[in-house]
Structures are given as structure tokens and as C-alpha cells.
CSV table of N, CA, C and O in Angstrom, one decimal:
chain,number,residue,atom,x,y,z
A,1,MET,N,-55.2,-7.0,9.7
A,1,MET,CA,-55.8,-7.7,10.8
A,1,MET,C,-54.7,-8.7,11.3
A,1,MET,O,-54.0,-9.4,10.6
A,2,LEU,N,-54.5,-8.7,12.6
A,2,LEU,CA,-53.5,-9.6,13.3
A,2,LEU,C,-54.2,-10.9,13.6
A,2,LEU,O,-55.3,-11.0,13.9
A,3,SER,N,-53.3,-11.9,13.5
A,3,SER,CA,-53.8,-13.2,14.0
A,3,SER,C,-53.9,-13.2,15.5
A,3,SER,O,-53.4,-12.3,16.2
A,4,LYS,N,-54.6,-14.2,16.1
A,4,LYS,CA,-54.8,-14.3,17.5
A,4,LYS,C,-53.4,-14.3,18.2
A,4,LYS,O,-53.3,-13.6,19.3
A,5,GLU,N,-52.5,-15.0,17.7
A,5,GLU,CA,-51.2,-15.1,18.3
A,5,GLU,C,-50.4,-13.8,18.3
A,5,GLU,O,-49.8,-13.3,19.2
A,6,ASP,N,-50.5,-13.1,17.1
A,6,ASP,CA,-49.9,-11.8,16.9
A,6,ASP,C,-50.5,-10.8,17.9
A,6,ASP,O,-49.9,-10.0,18.5
A,7,GLN,N,-51.9,-10.8,18.0
A,7,GLN,CA,-52.6,-9.9,18.8
A,7,GLN,C,-52.2,-10.1,20.3
A,7,GLN,O,-52.0,-9.2,21.0
A,8,ARG,N,-52.1,-11.4,20.7
A,8,ARG,CA,-51.7,-11.7,22.1
A,8,ARG,C,-50.3,-11.2,22.3
A,8,ARG,O,-50.0,-10.6,23.4
A,9,ARG,N,-49.4,-11.4,21.4
A,9,ARG,CA,-48.0,-10.9,21.6
A,9,ARG,C,-48.0,-9.3,21.6
A,9,ARG,O,-47.2,-8.8,22.4
A,10,PHE,N,-48.7,-8.7,20.8
A,10,PHE,CA,-48.8,-7.2,20.7
A,10,PHE,C,-49.3,-6.7,22.1
A,10,PHE,O,-48.8,-5.8,22.6
A,11,ASP,N,-50.4,-7.4,22.6
A,11,ASP,CA,-50.9,-7.0,23.9
A,11,ASP,C,-49.9,-7.1,25.0
A,11,ASP,O,-49.8,-6.3,25.9
A,12,GLU,N,-49.1,-8.2,25.0
A,12,GLU,CA,-48.1,-8.5,25.9
A,12,GLU,C,-47.0,-7.4,25.9
A,12,GLU,O,-46.6,-6.9,26.9
A,13,ILE,N,-46.5,-7.0,24.7
A,13,ILE,CA,-45.5,-6.0,24.5
A,13,ILE,C,-46.1,-4.7,25.0
A,13,ILE,O,-45.4,-3.9,25.7
A,14,THR,N,-47.3,-4.4,24.7
A,14,THR,CA,-48.0,-3.1,25.2
A,14,THR,C,-48.0,-3.1,26.7
A,14,THR,O,-47.7,-2.0,27.3
A,15,ARG,N,-48.4,-4.2,27.3
A,15,ARG,CA,-48.4,-4.2,28.8
A,15,ARG,C,-47.0,-3.9,29.4
A,15,ARG,O,-46.9,-3.2,30.4
A,16,GLN,N,-46.0,-4.6,28.8
A,16,GLN,CA,-44.6,-4.4,29.3
A,16,GLN,C,-44.2,-2.9,29.1
A,16,GLN,O,-43.6,-2.4,30.0
A,17,LEU,N,-44.5,-2.4,28.0
A,17,LEU,CA,-44.1,-1.0,27.7
A,17,LEU,C,-44.8,0.0,28.7
A,17,LEU,O,-44.2,0.9,29.2
A,18,LYS,N,-46.1,-0.3,28.9
A,18,LYS,CA,-46.9,0.6,29.8
A,18,LYS,C,-46.3,0.5,31.2
A,18,LYS,O,-46.2,1.5,31.9
A,19,ALA,N,-45.9,-0.7,31.7
A,19,ALA,CA,-45.3,-0.9,33.0
A,19,ALA,C,-44.0,-0.2,33.1
A,19,ALA,O,-43.6,0.4,34.1
A,20,SER,N,-43.2,-0.3,32.1
A,20,SER,CA,-41.8,0.3,32.1
A,20,SER,C,-41.7,1.8,31.9
A,20,SER,O,-40.8,2.4,32.3
A,21,ASP,N,-42.7,2.3,31.1
A,21,ASP,CA,-42.6,3.7,30.7
A,21,ASP,C,-44.1,4.3,30.7
A,21,ASP,O,-44.6,4.6,29.6
A,22,PRO,N,-44.7,4.6,31.9
A,22,PRO,CA,-46.0,5.1,31.9
A,22,PRO,C,-46.1,6.5,31.3
A,22,PRO,O,-47.2,6.9,30.8
A,23,GLY,N,-45.0,7.3,31.4
A,23,GLY,CA,-45.0,8.6,30.8
A,23,GLY,C,-45.3,8.6,29.3
A,23,GLY,O,-45.9,9.5,28.8
A,24,PHE,N,-44.7,7.6,28.6
A,24,PHE,CA,-44.9,7.5,27.2
A,24,PHE,C,-46.4,7.4,26.9
A,24,PHE,O,-46.9,8.1,26.0
A,25,PHE,N,-47.1,6.5,27.6
A,25,PHE,CA,-48.6,6.4,27.3
A,25,PHE,C,-49.3,7.6,27.6
A,25,PHE,O,-50.3,8.0,27.0
A,26,HIS,N,-48.9,8.4,28.7
A,26,HIS,CA,-49.6,9.6,29.0
A,26,HIS,C,-49.4,10.6,27.9
A,26,HIS,O,-50.4,11.3,27.5
A,27,ARG,N,-48.2,10.7,27.4
A,27,ARG,CA,-47.9,11.7,26.2
A,27,ARG,C,-48.7,11.2,25.0
A,27,ARG,O,-49.2,12.1,24.3
A,28,LEU,N,-48.7,10.0,24.7
A,28,LEU,CA,-49.4,9.4,23.6
A,28,LEU,C,-50.9,9.7,23.7
A,28,LEU,O,-51.5,10.1,22.7
A,29,ASP,N,-51.5,9.6,24.8
A,29,ASP,CA,-52.9,9.9,25.0
A,29,ASP,C,-53.2,11.3,24.8
A,29,ASP,O,-54.2,11.7,24.2
A,30,GLN,N,-52.3,12.2,25.3
A,30,GLN,CA,-52.5,13.7,25.1
A,30,GLN,C,-52.5,14.0,23.7
A,30,GLN,O,-53.3,14.8,23.2
A,31,ARG,N,-51.5,13.4,22.9
A,31,ARG,CA,-51.4,13.7,21.5
A,31,ARG,C,-52.7,13.3,20.7
A,31,ARG,O,-53.1,13.9,19.8
A,32,THR,N,-53.2,12.1,21.1
A,32,THR,CA,-54.4,11.6,20.5
A,32,THR,C,-55.6,12.5,20.7
A,32,THR,O,-56.3,12.8,19.8
A,33,ARG,N,-55.7,12.9,21.9
A,33,ARG,CA,-56.8,13.8,22.2
A,33,ARG,C,-56.7,15.1,21.5
A,33,ARG,O,-57.7,15.7,21.0
A,34,ALA,N,-55.5,15.7,21.4
A,34,ALA,CA,-55.3,16.9,20.7
A,34,ALA,C,-55.6,16.8,19.2
A,34,ALA,O,-56.2,17.6,18.6
A,35,ARG,N,-55.2,15.6,18.6
A,35,ARG,CA,-55.4,15.3,17.2
A,35,ARG,C,-56.9,15.2,16.9
A,35,ARG,O,-57.4,15.8,15.9
A,36,ILE,N,-57.7,14.6,17.8
A,36,ILE,CA,-59.1,14.5,17.7
A,36,ILE,C,-59.8,15.8,17.8
A,36,ILE,O,-60.7,16.2,17.0
A,37,ARG,N,-59.4,16.6,18.7
A,37,ARG,CA,-59.9,18.0,18.9
A,37,ARG,C,-59.7,18.8,17.7
A,37,ARG,O,-60.5,19.5,17.2
A,38,ARG,N,-58.4,18.8,17.2
A,38,ARG,CA,-58.1,19.6,16.0
A,38,ARG,C,-58.9,19.1,14.8
A,38,ARG,O,-59.3,19.9,14.0
A,39,SER,N,-59.0,17.8,14.6
A,39,SER,CA,-59.8,17.3,13.5
A,39,SER,C,-61.3,17.7,13.6
A,39,SER,O,-61.8,18.1,12.5
A,40,ARG,N,-61.8,17.7,14.8
A,40,ARG,CA,-63.2,18.2,14.9
A,40,ARG,C,-63.4,19.7,14.5
A,40,ARG,O,-64.3,20.1,13.9
A,41,CYS,N,-62.4,20.5,15.0
A,41,CYS,CA,-62.4,21.9,14.7
A,41,CYS,C,-62.3,22.2,13.2
A,41,CYS,O,-63.0,23.0,12.6
A,42,LEU,N,-61.4,21.4,12.5
A,42,LEU,CA,-61.2,21.6,11.1
A,42,LEU,C,-62.5,21.2,10.3
A,42,LEU,O,-62.9,21.8,9.3
A,43,MET,N,-63.1,20.1,10.8
A,43,MET,CA,-64.4,19.6,10.2
A,43,MET,C,-65.5,20.7,10.3
A,43,MET,O,-66.2,21.0,9.4
A,44,LEU,N,-65.6,21.2,11.5
A,44,LEU,CA,-66.6,22.3,11.7
A,44,LEU,C,-66.3,23.5,10.8
A,44,LEU,O,-67.3,24.1,10.2
A,45,LEU,N,-65.1,23.9,10.7
A,45,LEU,CA,-64.7,25.0,9.9
A,45,LEU,C,-65.1,24.7,8.4
A,45,LEU,O,-65.6,25.6,7.7
A,46,ALA,N,-64.8,23.5,8.0
A,46,ALA,CA,-65.1,23.1,6.6
A,46,ALA,C,-66.6,23.2,6.3
A,46,ALA,O,-67.1,23.7,5.3
A,47,VAL,N,-67.4,22.7,7.3
A,47,VAL,CA,-68.9,22.7,7.1
A,47,VAL,C,-69.4,24.1,7.1
A,47,VAL,O,-70.2,24.5,6.2
A,48,VAL,N,-68.9,25.0,7.9
A,48,VAL,CA,-69.3,26.4,7.9
A,48,VAL,C,-68.9,27.1,6.6
A,48,VAL,O,-69.7,27.8,6.0
A,49,LEU,N,-67.7,26.8,6.1
A,49,LEU,CA,-67.3,27.5,4.9
A,49,LEU,C,-68.1,27.0,3.7
A,49,LEU,O,-68.5,27.7,2.8
A,50,TRP,N,-68.4,25.7,3.6
A,50,TRP,CA,-69.2,25.1,2.5
A,50,TRP,C,-70.6,25.7,2.6
A,50,TRP,O,-71.3,25.9,1.6
A,51,ALA,N,-71.2,25.8,3.8
A,51,ALA,CA,-72.5,26.4,4.0
A,51,ALA,C,-72.6,27.8,3.6
A,51,ALA,O,-73.6,28.3,3.1
A,52,SER,N,-71.5,28.5,3.7
A,52,SER,CA,-71.5,30.0,3.4
A,52,SER,C,-71.2,30.2,1.9
A,52,SER,O,-71.4,31.3,1.4
A,53,LEU,N,-70.9,29.2,1.1
A,53,LEU,CA,-70.6,29.3,-0.3
A,53,LEU,C,-71.7,29.9,-1.1
A,53,LEU,O,-71.5,30.8,-1.9
A,54,PRO,N,-73.0,29.4,-0.9
A,54,PRO,CA,-74.0,30.0,-1.7
A,54,PRO,C,-74.2,31.5,-1.4
A,54,PRO,O,-74.5,32.3,-2.3
A,55,ALA,N,-74.1,31.9,-0.1
A,55,ALA,CA,-74.2,33.3,0.3
A,55,ALA,C,-73.1,34.2,-0.4
A,55,ALA,O,-73.4,35.3,-0.9
A,56,VAL,N,-71.9,33.7,-0.3
A,56,VAL,CA,-70.8,34.4,-1.0
A,56,VAL,C,-71.0,34.5,-2.5
A,56,VAL,O,-70.8,35.6,-3.0
A,57,THR,N,-71.5,33.5,-3.1
A,57,THR,CA,-71.8,33.5,-4.5
A,57,THR,C,-72.8,34.6,-4.9
A,57,THR,O,-72.7,35.3,-5.8
A,58,VAL,N,-73.9,34.6,-4.1
A,58,VAL,CA,-75.0,35.6,-4.3
A,58,VAL,C,-74.5,37.0,-4.0
A,58,VAL,O,-74.7,37.9,-4.8
A,59,LEU,N,-73.8,37.2,-2.9
A,59,LEU,CA,-73.4,38.6,-2.5
A,59,LEU,C,-72.2,39.1,-3.3
A,59,LEU,O,-72.2,40.3,-3.6
A,60,ALA,N,-71.2,38.3,-3.6
A,60,ALA,CA,-70.0,38.8,-4.3
A,60,ALA,C,-70.0,38.5,-5.8
A,60,ALA,O,-69.1,39.0,-6.5
A,61,GLY,N,-70.8,37.6,-6.2
A,61,GLY,CA,-70.8,37.3,-7.7
A,61,GLY,C,-70.3,35.9,-8.0
A,61,GLY,O,-69.6,35.2,-7.1
A,62,ARG,N,-70.6,35.4,-9.2
A,62,ARG,CA,-70.2,34.1,-9.6
A,62,ARG,C,-68.7,33.8,-9.6
A,62,ARG,O,-68.2,32.8,-9.2
A,63,PRO,N,-67.9,34.8,-10.2
A,63,PRO,CA,-66.4,34.5,-10.2
A,63,PRO,C,-65.8,34.4,-8.8
A,63,PRO,O,-65.0,33.5,-8.6
A,64,VAL,N,-66.2,35.2,-7.9
A,64,VAL,CA,-65.7,35.1,-6.5
A,64,VAL,C,-66.2,33.7,-5.9
A,64,VAL,O,-65.5,33.0,-5.2
A,65,GLY,N,-67.4,33.4,-6.1
A,65,GLY,CA,-68.0,32.1,-5.6
A,65,GLY,C,-67.2,30.9,-6.2
A,65,GLY,O,-66.9,29.9,-5.5
A,66,ALA,N,-66.8,31.0,-7.5
A,66,ALA,CA,-66.1,29.9,-8.1
A,66,ALA,C,-64.7,29.8,-7.5
A,66,ALA,O,-64.2,28.7,-7.2
A,67,VAL,N,-64.0,30.9,-7.3
A,67,VAL,CA,-62.7,30.9,-6.6
A,67,VAL,C,-62.8,30.4,-5.2
A,67,VAL,O,-62.0,29.5,-4.8
A,68,PHE,N,-63.9,30.8,-4.5
A,68,PHE,CA,-64.1,30.3,-3.2
A,68,PHE,C,-64.3,28.7,-3.2
A,68,PHE,O,-63.8,28.0,-2.4
A,69,ALA,N,-65.1,28.3,-4.2
A,69,ALA,CA,-65.3,26.8,-4.3
A,69,ALA,C,-64.1,26.0,-4.6
A,69,ALA,O,-63.8,25.0,-4.0
A,70,VAL,N,-63.3,26.6,-5.5
A,70,VAL,CA,-62.0,25.9,-5.9
A,70,VAL,C,-61.1,25.9,-4.7
A,70,VAL,O,-60.4,24.9,-4.4
A,71,THR,N,-61.0,26.9,-3.9
A,71,THR,CA,-60.2,27.0,-2.7
A,71,THR,C,-60.7,26.0,-1.7
A,71,THR,O,-59.8,25.3,-1.1
A,72,LEU,N,-62.0,25.8,-1.5
A,72,LEU,CA,-62.5,24.8,-0.6
A,72,LEU,C,-62.2,23.4,-1.1
A,72,LEU,O,-61.9,22.6,-0.3
A,73,LEU,N,-62.3,23.2,-2.4
A,73,LEU,CA,-62.0,21.9,-2.9
A,73,LEU,C,-60.5,21.5,-2.7
A,73,LEU,O,-60.2,20.4,-2.3
A,74,ALA,N,-59.6,22.5,-2.9
A,74,ALA,CA,-58.2,22.3,-2.7
A,74,ALA,C,-57.9,22.0,-1.3
A,74,ALA,O,-57.1,21.1,-0.9
A,75,GLY,N,-58.6,22.7,-0.4
A,75,GLY,CA,-58.4,22.5,1.1
A,75,GLY,C,-58.9,21.1,1.5
A,75,GLY,O,-58.3,20.4,2.3
A,76,ALA,N,-60.0,20.7,0.9
A,76,ALA,CA,-60.5,19.4,1.2
A,76,ALA,C,-59.6,18.3,0.7
A,76,ALA,O,-59.4,17.3,1.4
A,77,ALA,N,-59.0,18.5,-0.5
A,77,ALA,CA,-58.1,17.5,-1.0
A,77,ALA,C,-56.8,17.4,-0.1
A,77,ALA,O,-56.4,16.3,0.2
A,78,VAL,N,-56.3,18.5,0.3
A,78,VAL,CA,-55.1,18.5,1.2
A,78,VAL,C,-55.4,17.8,2.5
A,78,VAL,O,-54.7,17.0,3.0
A,79,THR,N,-56.6,18.2,3.1
A,79,THR,CA,-57.0,17.6,4.3
A,79,THR,C,-57.2,16.1,4.2
A,79,THR,O,-56.8,15.3,5.0
A,80,TRP,N,-57.8,15.7,3.1
A,80,TRP,CA,-58.0,14.2,2.9
A,80,TRP,C,-56.7,13.5,2.8
A,80,TRP,O,-56.5,12.4,3.4
A,81,ARG,N,-55.8,14.1,2.0
A,81,ARG,CA,-54.5,13.4,1.9
A,81,ARG,C,-53.8,13.3,3.2
A,81,ARG,O,-53.1,12.3,3.5
A,82,TYR,N,-53.8,14.4,4.0
A,82,TYR,CA,-53.1,14.4,5.3
A,82,TYR,C,-53.8,13.4,6.2
A,82,TYR,O,-53.1,12.7,6.9
A,83,ARG,N,-55.1,13.3,6.3
A,83,ARG,CA,-55.8,12.3,7.1
A,83,ARG,C,-55.4,10.9,6.7
A,83,ARG,O,-55.3,10.1,7.5
A,84,ARG,N,-55.4,10.7,5.4
A,84,ARG,CA,-55.0,9.3,4.9
A,84,ARG,C,-53.6,8.9,5.4
A,84,ARG,O,-53.4,7.8,5.6
A,85,ARG,N,-52.7,9.9,5.4
A,85,ARG,CA,-51.3,9.6,5.7
A,85,ARG,C,-51.2,9.3,7.2
A,85,ARG,O,-50.4,8.5,7.6
A,86,LEU,N,-52.1,9.8,8.1
A,86,LEU,CA,-52.0,9.6,9.5
A,86,LEU,C,-52.5,8.1,9.8
A,86,LEU,O,-52.0,7.6,10.8
A,87,LEU,N,-53.4,7.6,9.0
A,87,LEU,CA,-53.9,6.3,9.3
A,87,LEU,C,-53.0,5.2,8.9
A,87,LEU,O,-52.1,4.7,9.0
């Protein structure tokens, strides 16, 4: 959390940068939107795969279901670590 003075200074620097290089802010905004869109797609994929886990277990058997579950857990751990690093 920034102090009021630090926040004011940060806003001032941001305004100066935006005035001097508007292309930078445009590129930054595009990257942010792409990251959000990619994050939503990955979340939807994860939900669909987790929802299909019981069906895979019933249709293909317990060992295949267990491998599927472990793979999903590993993917969730990697995704969590990657998302934590971005923040």
C-alpha cells in the first residue's frame, strides 16, 4: 500500500509517461486484455476437465481416472504458481 504522497507521485509520473508515450499505454492495455482473455479460457478449460473427471473414471476405469486427476492437479499447481508470479 502506498502512502498518499507516494500515490500522488506515482499518479504524476503516470500522467507524464502517458503524455510522452501514448503508444506504450496502448500496448500495455492490449497485453492486459489478452492476459485476461487467456486466463478466462484456461479457467473454463479447467472447469470442463474437472467436470469430466467422474465420467472418465466411470467409462475408462479407476486407474485412468486417477492418472487424469493427478494430471489435472499438476496442471492446477503450475497454473497457480504462474498466476502468483504475475502478481
